[in-house]
Short mmCIF file of C-alpha atoms and ligand atoms in Angstrom, two decimals:
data_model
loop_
_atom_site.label_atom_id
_atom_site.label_comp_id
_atom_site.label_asym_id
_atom_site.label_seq_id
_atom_site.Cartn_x
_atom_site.Cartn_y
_atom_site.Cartn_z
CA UNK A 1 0.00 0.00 0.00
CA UNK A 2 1.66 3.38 -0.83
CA UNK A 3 2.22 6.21 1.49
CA UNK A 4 2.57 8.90 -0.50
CA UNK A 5 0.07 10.49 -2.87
CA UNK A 6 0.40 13.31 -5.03
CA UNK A 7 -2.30 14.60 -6.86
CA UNK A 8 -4.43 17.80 -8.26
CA UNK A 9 -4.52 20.54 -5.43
CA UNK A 10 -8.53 19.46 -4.03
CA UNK A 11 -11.43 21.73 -3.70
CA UNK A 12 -14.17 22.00 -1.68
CA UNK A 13 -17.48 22.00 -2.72
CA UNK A 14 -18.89 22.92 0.75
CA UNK A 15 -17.53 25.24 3.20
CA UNK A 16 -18.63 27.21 6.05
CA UNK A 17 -16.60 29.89 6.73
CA UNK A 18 -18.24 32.59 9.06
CA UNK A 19 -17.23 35.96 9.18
CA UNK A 20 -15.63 38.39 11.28
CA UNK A 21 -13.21 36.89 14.22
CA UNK A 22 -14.19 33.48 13.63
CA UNK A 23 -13.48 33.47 9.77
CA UNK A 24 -10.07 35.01 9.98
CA UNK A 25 -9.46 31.97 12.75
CA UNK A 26 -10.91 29.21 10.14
CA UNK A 27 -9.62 30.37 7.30
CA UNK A 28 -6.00 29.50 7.73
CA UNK A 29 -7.59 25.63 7.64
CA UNK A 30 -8.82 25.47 4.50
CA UNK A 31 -6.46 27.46 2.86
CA UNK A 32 -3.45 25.37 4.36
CA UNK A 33 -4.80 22.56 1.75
CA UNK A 34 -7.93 23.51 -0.41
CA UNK A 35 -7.41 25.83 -3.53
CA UNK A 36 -10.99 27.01 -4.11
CA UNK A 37 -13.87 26.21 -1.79
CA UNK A 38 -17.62 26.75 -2.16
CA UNK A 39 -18.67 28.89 0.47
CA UNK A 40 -22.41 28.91 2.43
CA UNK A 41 -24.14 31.81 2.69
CA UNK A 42 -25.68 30.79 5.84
CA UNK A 43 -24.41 34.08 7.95
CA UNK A 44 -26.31 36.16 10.33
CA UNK A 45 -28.20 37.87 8.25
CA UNK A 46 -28.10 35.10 5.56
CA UNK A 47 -26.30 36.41 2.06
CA UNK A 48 -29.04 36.90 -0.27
CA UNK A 49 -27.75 39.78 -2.50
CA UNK A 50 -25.58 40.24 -4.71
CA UNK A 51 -24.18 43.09 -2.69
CA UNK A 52 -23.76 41.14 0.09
CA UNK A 53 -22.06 38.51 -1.60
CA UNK A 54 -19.41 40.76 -3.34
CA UNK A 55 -18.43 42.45 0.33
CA UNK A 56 -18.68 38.69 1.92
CA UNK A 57 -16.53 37.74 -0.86
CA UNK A 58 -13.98 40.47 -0.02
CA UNK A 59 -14.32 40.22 3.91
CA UNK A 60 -12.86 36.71 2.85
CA UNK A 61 -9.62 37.59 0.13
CA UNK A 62 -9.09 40.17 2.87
CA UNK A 63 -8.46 37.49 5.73
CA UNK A 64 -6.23 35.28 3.81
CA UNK A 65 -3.22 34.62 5.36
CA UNK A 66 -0.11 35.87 3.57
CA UNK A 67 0.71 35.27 0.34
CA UNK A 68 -2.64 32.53 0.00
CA UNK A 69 -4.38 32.00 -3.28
CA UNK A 70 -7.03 30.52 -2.13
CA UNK A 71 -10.32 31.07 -4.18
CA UNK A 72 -13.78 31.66 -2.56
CA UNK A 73 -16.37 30.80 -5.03
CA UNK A 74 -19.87 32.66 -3.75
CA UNK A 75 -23.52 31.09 -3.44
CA UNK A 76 -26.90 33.40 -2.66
CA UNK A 77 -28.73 32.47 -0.35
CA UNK A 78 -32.29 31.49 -2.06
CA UNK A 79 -35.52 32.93 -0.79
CA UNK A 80 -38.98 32.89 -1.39
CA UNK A 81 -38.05 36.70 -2.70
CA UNK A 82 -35.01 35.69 -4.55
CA UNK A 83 -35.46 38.04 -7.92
CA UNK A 84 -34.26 36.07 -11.04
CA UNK A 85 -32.68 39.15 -12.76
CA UNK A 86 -30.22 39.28 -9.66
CA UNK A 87 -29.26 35.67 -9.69
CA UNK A 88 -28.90 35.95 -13.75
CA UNK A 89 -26.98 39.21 -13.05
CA UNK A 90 -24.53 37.97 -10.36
CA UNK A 91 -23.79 34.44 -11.96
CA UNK A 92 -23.21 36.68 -15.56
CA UNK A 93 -20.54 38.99 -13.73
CA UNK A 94 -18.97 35.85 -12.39
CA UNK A 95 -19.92 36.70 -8.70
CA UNK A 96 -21.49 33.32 -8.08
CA UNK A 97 -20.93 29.94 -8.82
CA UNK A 98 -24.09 28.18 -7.31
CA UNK A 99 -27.52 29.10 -5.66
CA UNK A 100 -28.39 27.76 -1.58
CA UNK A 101 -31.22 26.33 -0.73
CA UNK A 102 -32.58 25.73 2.59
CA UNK A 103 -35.90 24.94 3.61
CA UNK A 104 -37.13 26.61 6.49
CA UNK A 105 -35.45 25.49 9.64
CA UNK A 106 -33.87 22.84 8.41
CA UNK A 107 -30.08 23.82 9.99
CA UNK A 108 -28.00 26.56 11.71
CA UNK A 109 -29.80 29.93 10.41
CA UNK A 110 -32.19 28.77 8.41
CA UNK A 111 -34.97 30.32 9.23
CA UNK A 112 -35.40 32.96 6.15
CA UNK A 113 -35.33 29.41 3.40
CA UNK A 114 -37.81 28.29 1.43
CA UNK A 115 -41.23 27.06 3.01
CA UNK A 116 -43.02 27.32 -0.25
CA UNK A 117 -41.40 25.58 -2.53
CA UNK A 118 -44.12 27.07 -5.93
CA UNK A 119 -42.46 30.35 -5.21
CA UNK A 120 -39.06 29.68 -5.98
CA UNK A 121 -40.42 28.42 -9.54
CA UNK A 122 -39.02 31.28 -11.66
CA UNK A 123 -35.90 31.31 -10.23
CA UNK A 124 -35.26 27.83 -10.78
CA UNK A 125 -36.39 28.00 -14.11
CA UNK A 126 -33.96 30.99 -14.80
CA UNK A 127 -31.60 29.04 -13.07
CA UNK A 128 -31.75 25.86 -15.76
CA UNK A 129 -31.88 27.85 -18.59
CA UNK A 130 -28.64 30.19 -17.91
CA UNK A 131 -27.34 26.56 -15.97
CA UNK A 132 -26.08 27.64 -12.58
CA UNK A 133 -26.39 24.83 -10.32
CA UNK A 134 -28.82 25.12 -7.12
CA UNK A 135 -27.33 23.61 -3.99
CA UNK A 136 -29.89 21.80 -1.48
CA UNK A 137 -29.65 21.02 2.16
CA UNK A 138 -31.96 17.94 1.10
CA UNK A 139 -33.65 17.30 5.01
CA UNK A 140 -37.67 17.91 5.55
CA UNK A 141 -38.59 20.07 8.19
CA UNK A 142 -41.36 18.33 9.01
CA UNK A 143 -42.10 17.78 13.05
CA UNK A 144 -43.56 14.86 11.94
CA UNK A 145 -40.55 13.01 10.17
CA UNK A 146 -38.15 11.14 12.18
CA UNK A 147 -34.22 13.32 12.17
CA UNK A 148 -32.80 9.91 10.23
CA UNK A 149 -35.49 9.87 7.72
CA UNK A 150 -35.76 13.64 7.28
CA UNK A 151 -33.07 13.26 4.33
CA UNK A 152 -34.51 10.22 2.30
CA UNK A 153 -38.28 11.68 2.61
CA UNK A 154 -36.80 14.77 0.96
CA UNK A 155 -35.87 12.84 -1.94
CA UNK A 156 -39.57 11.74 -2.42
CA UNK A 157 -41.46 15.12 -1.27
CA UNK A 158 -39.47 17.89 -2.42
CA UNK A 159 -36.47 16.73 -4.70
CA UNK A 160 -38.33 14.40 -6.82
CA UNK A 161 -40.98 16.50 -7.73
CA UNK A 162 -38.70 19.50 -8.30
CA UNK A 163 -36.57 17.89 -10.67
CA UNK A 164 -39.53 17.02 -12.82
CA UNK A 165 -41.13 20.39 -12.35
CA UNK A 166 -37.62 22.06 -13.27
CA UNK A 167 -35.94 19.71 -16.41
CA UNK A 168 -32.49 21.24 -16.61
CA UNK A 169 -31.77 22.27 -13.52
CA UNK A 170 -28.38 21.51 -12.27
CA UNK A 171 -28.73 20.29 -8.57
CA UNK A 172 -26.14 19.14 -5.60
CA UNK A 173 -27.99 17.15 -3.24
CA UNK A 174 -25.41 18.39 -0.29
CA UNK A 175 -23.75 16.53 2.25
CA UNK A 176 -25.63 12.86 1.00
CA UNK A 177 -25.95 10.73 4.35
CA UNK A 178 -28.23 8.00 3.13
CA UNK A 179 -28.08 4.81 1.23
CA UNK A 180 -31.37 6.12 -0.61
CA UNK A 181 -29.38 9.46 -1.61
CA UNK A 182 -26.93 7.60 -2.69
CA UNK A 183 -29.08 5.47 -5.37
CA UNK A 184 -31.27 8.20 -6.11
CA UNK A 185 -28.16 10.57 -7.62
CA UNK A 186 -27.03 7.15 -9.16
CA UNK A 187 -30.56 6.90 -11.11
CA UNK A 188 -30.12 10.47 -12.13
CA UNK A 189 -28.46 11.63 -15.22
CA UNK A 190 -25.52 13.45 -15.17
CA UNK A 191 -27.45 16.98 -14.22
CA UNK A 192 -27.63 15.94 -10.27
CA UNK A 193 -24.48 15.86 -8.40
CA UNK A 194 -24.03 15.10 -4.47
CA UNK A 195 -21.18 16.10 -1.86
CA UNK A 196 -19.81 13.83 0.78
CA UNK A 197 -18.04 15.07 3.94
CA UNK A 198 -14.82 13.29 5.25
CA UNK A 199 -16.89 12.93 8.86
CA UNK A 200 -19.88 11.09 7.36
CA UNK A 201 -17.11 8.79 5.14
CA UNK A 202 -16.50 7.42 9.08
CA UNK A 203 -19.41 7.93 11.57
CA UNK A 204 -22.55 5.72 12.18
CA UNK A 205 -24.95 6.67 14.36
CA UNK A 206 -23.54 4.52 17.24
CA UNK A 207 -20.10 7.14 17.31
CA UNK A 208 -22.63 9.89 17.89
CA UNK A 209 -24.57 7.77 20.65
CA UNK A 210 -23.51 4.84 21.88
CA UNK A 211 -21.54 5.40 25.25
CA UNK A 212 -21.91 8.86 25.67
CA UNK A 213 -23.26 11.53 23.55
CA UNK A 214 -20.26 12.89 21.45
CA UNK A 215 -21.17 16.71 20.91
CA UNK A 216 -18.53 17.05 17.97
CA UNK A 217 -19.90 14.28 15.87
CA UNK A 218 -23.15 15.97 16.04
CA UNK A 219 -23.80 17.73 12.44
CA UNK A 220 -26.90 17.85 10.13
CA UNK A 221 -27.95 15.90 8.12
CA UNK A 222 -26.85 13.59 11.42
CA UNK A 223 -24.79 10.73 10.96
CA UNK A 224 -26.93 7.43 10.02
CA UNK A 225 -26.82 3.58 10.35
CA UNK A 226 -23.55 1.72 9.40
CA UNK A 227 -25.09 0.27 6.10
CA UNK A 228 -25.47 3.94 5.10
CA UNK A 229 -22.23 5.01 5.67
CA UNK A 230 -21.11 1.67 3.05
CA UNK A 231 -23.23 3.47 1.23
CA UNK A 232 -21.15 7.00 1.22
CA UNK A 233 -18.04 5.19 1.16
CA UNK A 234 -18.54 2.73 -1.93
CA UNK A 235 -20.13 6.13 -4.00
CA UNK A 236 -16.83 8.53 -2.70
CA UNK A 237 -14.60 5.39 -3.97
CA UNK A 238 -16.56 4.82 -7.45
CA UNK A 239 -14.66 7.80 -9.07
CA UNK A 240 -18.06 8.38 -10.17
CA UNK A 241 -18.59 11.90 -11.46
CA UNK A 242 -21.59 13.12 -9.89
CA UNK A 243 -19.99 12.36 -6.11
CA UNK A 244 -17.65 14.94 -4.62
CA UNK A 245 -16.09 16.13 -2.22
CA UNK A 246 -17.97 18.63 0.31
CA UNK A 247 -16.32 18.80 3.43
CA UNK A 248 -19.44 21.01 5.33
CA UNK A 249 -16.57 21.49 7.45
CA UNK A 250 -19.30 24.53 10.14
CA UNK A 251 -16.99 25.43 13.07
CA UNK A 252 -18.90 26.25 16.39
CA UNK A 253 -17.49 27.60 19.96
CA UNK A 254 -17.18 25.05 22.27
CA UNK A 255 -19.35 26.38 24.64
CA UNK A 256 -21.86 26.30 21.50
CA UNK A 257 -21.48 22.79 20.98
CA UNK A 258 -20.90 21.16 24.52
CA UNK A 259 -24.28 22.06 25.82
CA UNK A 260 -27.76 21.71 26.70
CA UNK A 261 -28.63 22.18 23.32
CA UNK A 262 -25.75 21.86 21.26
CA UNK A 263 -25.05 23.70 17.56
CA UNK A 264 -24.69 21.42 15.01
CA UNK A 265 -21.44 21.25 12.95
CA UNK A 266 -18.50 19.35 12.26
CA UNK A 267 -15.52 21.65 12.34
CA UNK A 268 -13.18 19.69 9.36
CA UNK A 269 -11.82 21.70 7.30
CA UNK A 270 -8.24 21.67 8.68
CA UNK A 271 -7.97 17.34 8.34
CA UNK A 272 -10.67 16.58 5.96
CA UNK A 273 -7.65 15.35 3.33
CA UNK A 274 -5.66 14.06 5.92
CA UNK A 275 -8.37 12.22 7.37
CA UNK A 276 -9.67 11.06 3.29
CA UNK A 277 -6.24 9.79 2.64
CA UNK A 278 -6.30 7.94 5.73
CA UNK A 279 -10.11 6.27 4.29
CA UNK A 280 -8.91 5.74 1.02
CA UNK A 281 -5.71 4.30 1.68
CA UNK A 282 -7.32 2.00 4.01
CA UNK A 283 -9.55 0.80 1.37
CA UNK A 284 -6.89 0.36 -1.07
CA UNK A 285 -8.09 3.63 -3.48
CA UNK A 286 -5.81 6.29 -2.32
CA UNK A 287 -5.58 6.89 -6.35
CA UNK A 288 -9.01 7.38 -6.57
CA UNK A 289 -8.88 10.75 -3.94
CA UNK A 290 -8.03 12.61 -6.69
CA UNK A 291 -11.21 12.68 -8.34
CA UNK A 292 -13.21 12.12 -5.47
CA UNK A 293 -11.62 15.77 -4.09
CA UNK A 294 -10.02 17.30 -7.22
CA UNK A 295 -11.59 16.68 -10.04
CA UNK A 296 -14.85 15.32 -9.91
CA UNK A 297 -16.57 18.79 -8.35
CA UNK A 298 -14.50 21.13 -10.72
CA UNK A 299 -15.96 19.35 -13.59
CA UNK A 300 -19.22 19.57 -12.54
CA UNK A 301 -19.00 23.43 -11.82
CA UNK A 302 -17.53 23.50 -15.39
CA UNK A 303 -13.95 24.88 -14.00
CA UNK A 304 -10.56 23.79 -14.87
CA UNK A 305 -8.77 21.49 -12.06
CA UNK A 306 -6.17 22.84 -9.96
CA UNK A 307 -2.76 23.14 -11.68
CA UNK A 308 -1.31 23.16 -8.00
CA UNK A 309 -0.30 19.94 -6.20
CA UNK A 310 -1.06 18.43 -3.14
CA UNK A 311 1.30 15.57 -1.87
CA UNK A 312 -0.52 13.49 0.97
CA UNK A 313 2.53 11.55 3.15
CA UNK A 314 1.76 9.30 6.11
CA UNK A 315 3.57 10.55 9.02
CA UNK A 316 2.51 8.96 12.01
CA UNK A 317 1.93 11.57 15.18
CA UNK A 318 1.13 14.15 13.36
CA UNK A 319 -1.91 15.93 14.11
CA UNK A 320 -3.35 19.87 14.11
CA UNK A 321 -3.49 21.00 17.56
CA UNK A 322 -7.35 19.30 19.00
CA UNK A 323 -8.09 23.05 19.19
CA UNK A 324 -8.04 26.17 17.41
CA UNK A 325 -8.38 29.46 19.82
CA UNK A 326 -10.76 31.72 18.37
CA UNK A 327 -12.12 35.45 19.99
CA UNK A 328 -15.14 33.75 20.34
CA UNK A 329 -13.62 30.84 22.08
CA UNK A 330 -11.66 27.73 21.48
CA UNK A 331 -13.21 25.14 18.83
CA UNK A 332 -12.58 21.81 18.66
CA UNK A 333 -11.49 20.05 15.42
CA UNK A 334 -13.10 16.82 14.54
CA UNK A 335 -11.09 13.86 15.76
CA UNK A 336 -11.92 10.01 14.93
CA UNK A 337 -8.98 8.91 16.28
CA UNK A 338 -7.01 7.79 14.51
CA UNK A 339 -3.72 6.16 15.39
CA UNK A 340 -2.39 7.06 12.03
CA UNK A 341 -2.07 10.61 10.69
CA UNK A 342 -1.11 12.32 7.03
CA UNK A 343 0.43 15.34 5.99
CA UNK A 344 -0.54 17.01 2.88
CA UNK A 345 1.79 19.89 1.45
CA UNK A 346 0.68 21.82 -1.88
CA UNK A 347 3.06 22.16 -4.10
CA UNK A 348 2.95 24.97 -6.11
CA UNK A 349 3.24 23.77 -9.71
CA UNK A 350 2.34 20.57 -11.77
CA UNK A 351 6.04 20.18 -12.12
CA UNK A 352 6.21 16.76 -9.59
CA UNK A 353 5.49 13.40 -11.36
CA UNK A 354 1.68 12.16 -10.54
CA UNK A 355 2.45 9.54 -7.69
C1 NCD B 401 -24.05 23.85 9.31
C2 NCD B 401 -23.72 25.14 10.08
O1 NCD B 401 -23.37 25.06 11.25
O2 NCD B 401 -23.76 26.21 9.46
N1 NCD B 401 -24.20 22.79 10.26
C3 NCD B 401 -24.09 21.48 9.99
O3 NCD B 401 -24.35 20.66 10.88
N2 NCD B 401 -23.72 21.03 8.81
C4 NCD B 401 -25.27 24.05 8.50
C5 NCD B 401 -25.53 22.98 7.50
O4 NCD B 401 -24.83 22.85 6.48
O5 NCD B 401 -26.46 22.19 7.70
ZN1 ZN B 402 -23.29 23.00 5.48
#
């Protein structure tokens, strides 16, 4: 089995990077290995102008840490207001890459998505015909619906129906978590598209649960049974097309997570490839990370891969710090734990031989 990969510099196709304090302390994580990363709009107030995403855009550049290249690629947030003209208008000055949608209440600040889903109809259908892609937290909000089934009764209530209603429209079901996700993207043609995290690649259910209630491994969609997570790990090792990699990496405060009523979020970003080449190497497809993280999601968003490098070695014992300190407190990175560790090191031109 080799220990050393070199590939395409990933992306990733689902970030959450906050703003102010806690964005300049996050940053530095994806940066250190991604070279362009999706970014949510999710913010307090949520980003659903254009405006707003050309200063949230530049609140982000601004923050890099020295001499960085790393590439934010902007979402809106989608509404039941959401104009067409200004989606049209900010994909056609190349503001945005993708729309967000969230149904009402679904996750962290969610409360101003969609609850109607008739009056997001124009947009969508403004959306397929100049072909930006619309993102989808794919969970029902429902009371009613069991948390583990919110994601596959999506599929049958609201995704289904929307994809008929909408032919053309380019969709990411975000952040898959079920076997039925997984078979209903594999059904699709090539026009739906889903993102897998690095966390739900290795937790079940019983890692949240069993023994103790492990506030870090709580994230939504929430980590499912064991034959789902087969599920997410045979679809991220396919080199299928329409899978990707998403890390979803949403940092909280400790004292936001480790409590009565804890945020949810997996705070990745910083060991998501570390942690994949660890997955993939142990299922003897370390080769196949490269389009899993690099190549796969670029495609689908129509951009050119990465000319940069990224060169994953295992290095046993080495490990970010558990904790980043933040001004809004410490956060805790996720941690398996693992007994073996990676490093990953871009390198800055696709002068090194593929590995
Ligand atoms: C995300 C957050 O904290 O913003 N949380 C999460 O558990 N993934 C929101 C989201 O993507 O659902
Ligand atoms: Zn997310």
């Amino acid at each position: 089995m080799s220990a050393t990969l070199t590939m395409t510099q990933p992306d990733d196709w689902h970030l959450h990077l906050r703003d102010g304090a806690m964005l300049a302390a996050v940053l530095p994580d994806s940066a250190r290995h991604f070279a362009r990363a999706l970014i949510m709009p999710n913010l307090m107030p949520p980003v659903t102008t254009a405006a707003a995403a050309r200063a949230y855009r530049d609140r982000i550049l601004a923050a890099r840490p020295a001499g960085s290249m790393f590439t934010p690629l902007m979402t809106l947030y989608l509404t039941e207001d959401t104009q067409p003209a200004e989606v049209a208008a900010a994909q056609a000055e190349g503001l945005i890459a993708a729309v967000k949608l969230y149904p009402a209440g679904a996750t962290t600040n969610s409360a101003s998505g969609v609850r109607d889903f008739q009056r997001i109809r124009p947009v969508l259908e403004r959306m397929a015909e100049i072909g930006l892609p619309l993102c989808v937290h794919g969970e029902v909000t429902d009371p009613e619906i069991d948390i583990f089934d919110r994601e596959a009764v999506f599929i049958e209530r609201v995704l289904d129906p929307l994809r008929r209603a909408t032919p053309g429209l380019r969709l990411v079901l975000e952040h898959v978590t079920t076997r039925e996700g997984v078979q209903y993207v594999r059904d699709s043609g090539a026009g739906l598209a889903a993102t897998i995290t690095a966390h739900h690649l290795l937790l079940n259910r019983n890692h949240l649960l069993a023994g103790g209630i492990r506030p870090h491994f709580y994230c939504l969609p929430v980590a499912k049974r064991e034959r789902h997570r087969k599920a997410l790990l045979a679809a991220a090792l396919s080199g299928d097309a329409r899978f990707f990699l998403g890390t979803d990496s949403a940092p909280h405060p400790n004292a936001a997570k480790q409590s009565a009523c804890g945020c949810a979020g997996c705070f990745t970003a910083g060991n998501a490839m570390p942690l994949l080449a660890e997955i993939f190497s142990r299922e003897h497809a370390l080769s196949r990370l490269e389009a899993f993280s690099a190549l796969n999601g670029a495609a689908f968003y129509g951009l050119a891969p990465n000319t940069s490098r990224l060169r994953l070695t295992r290095v046993d014992g080495e490990n970010l710090p558990p904790r980043l300190d933040t001004a809004e407190g410490p956060v805790t990175r996720f941690d398996p734990g693992f007994a073996s560790a990676w490093s990953a090191t871009v390198l800055p031109s696709a002068k090194e031989p593929r590995a």
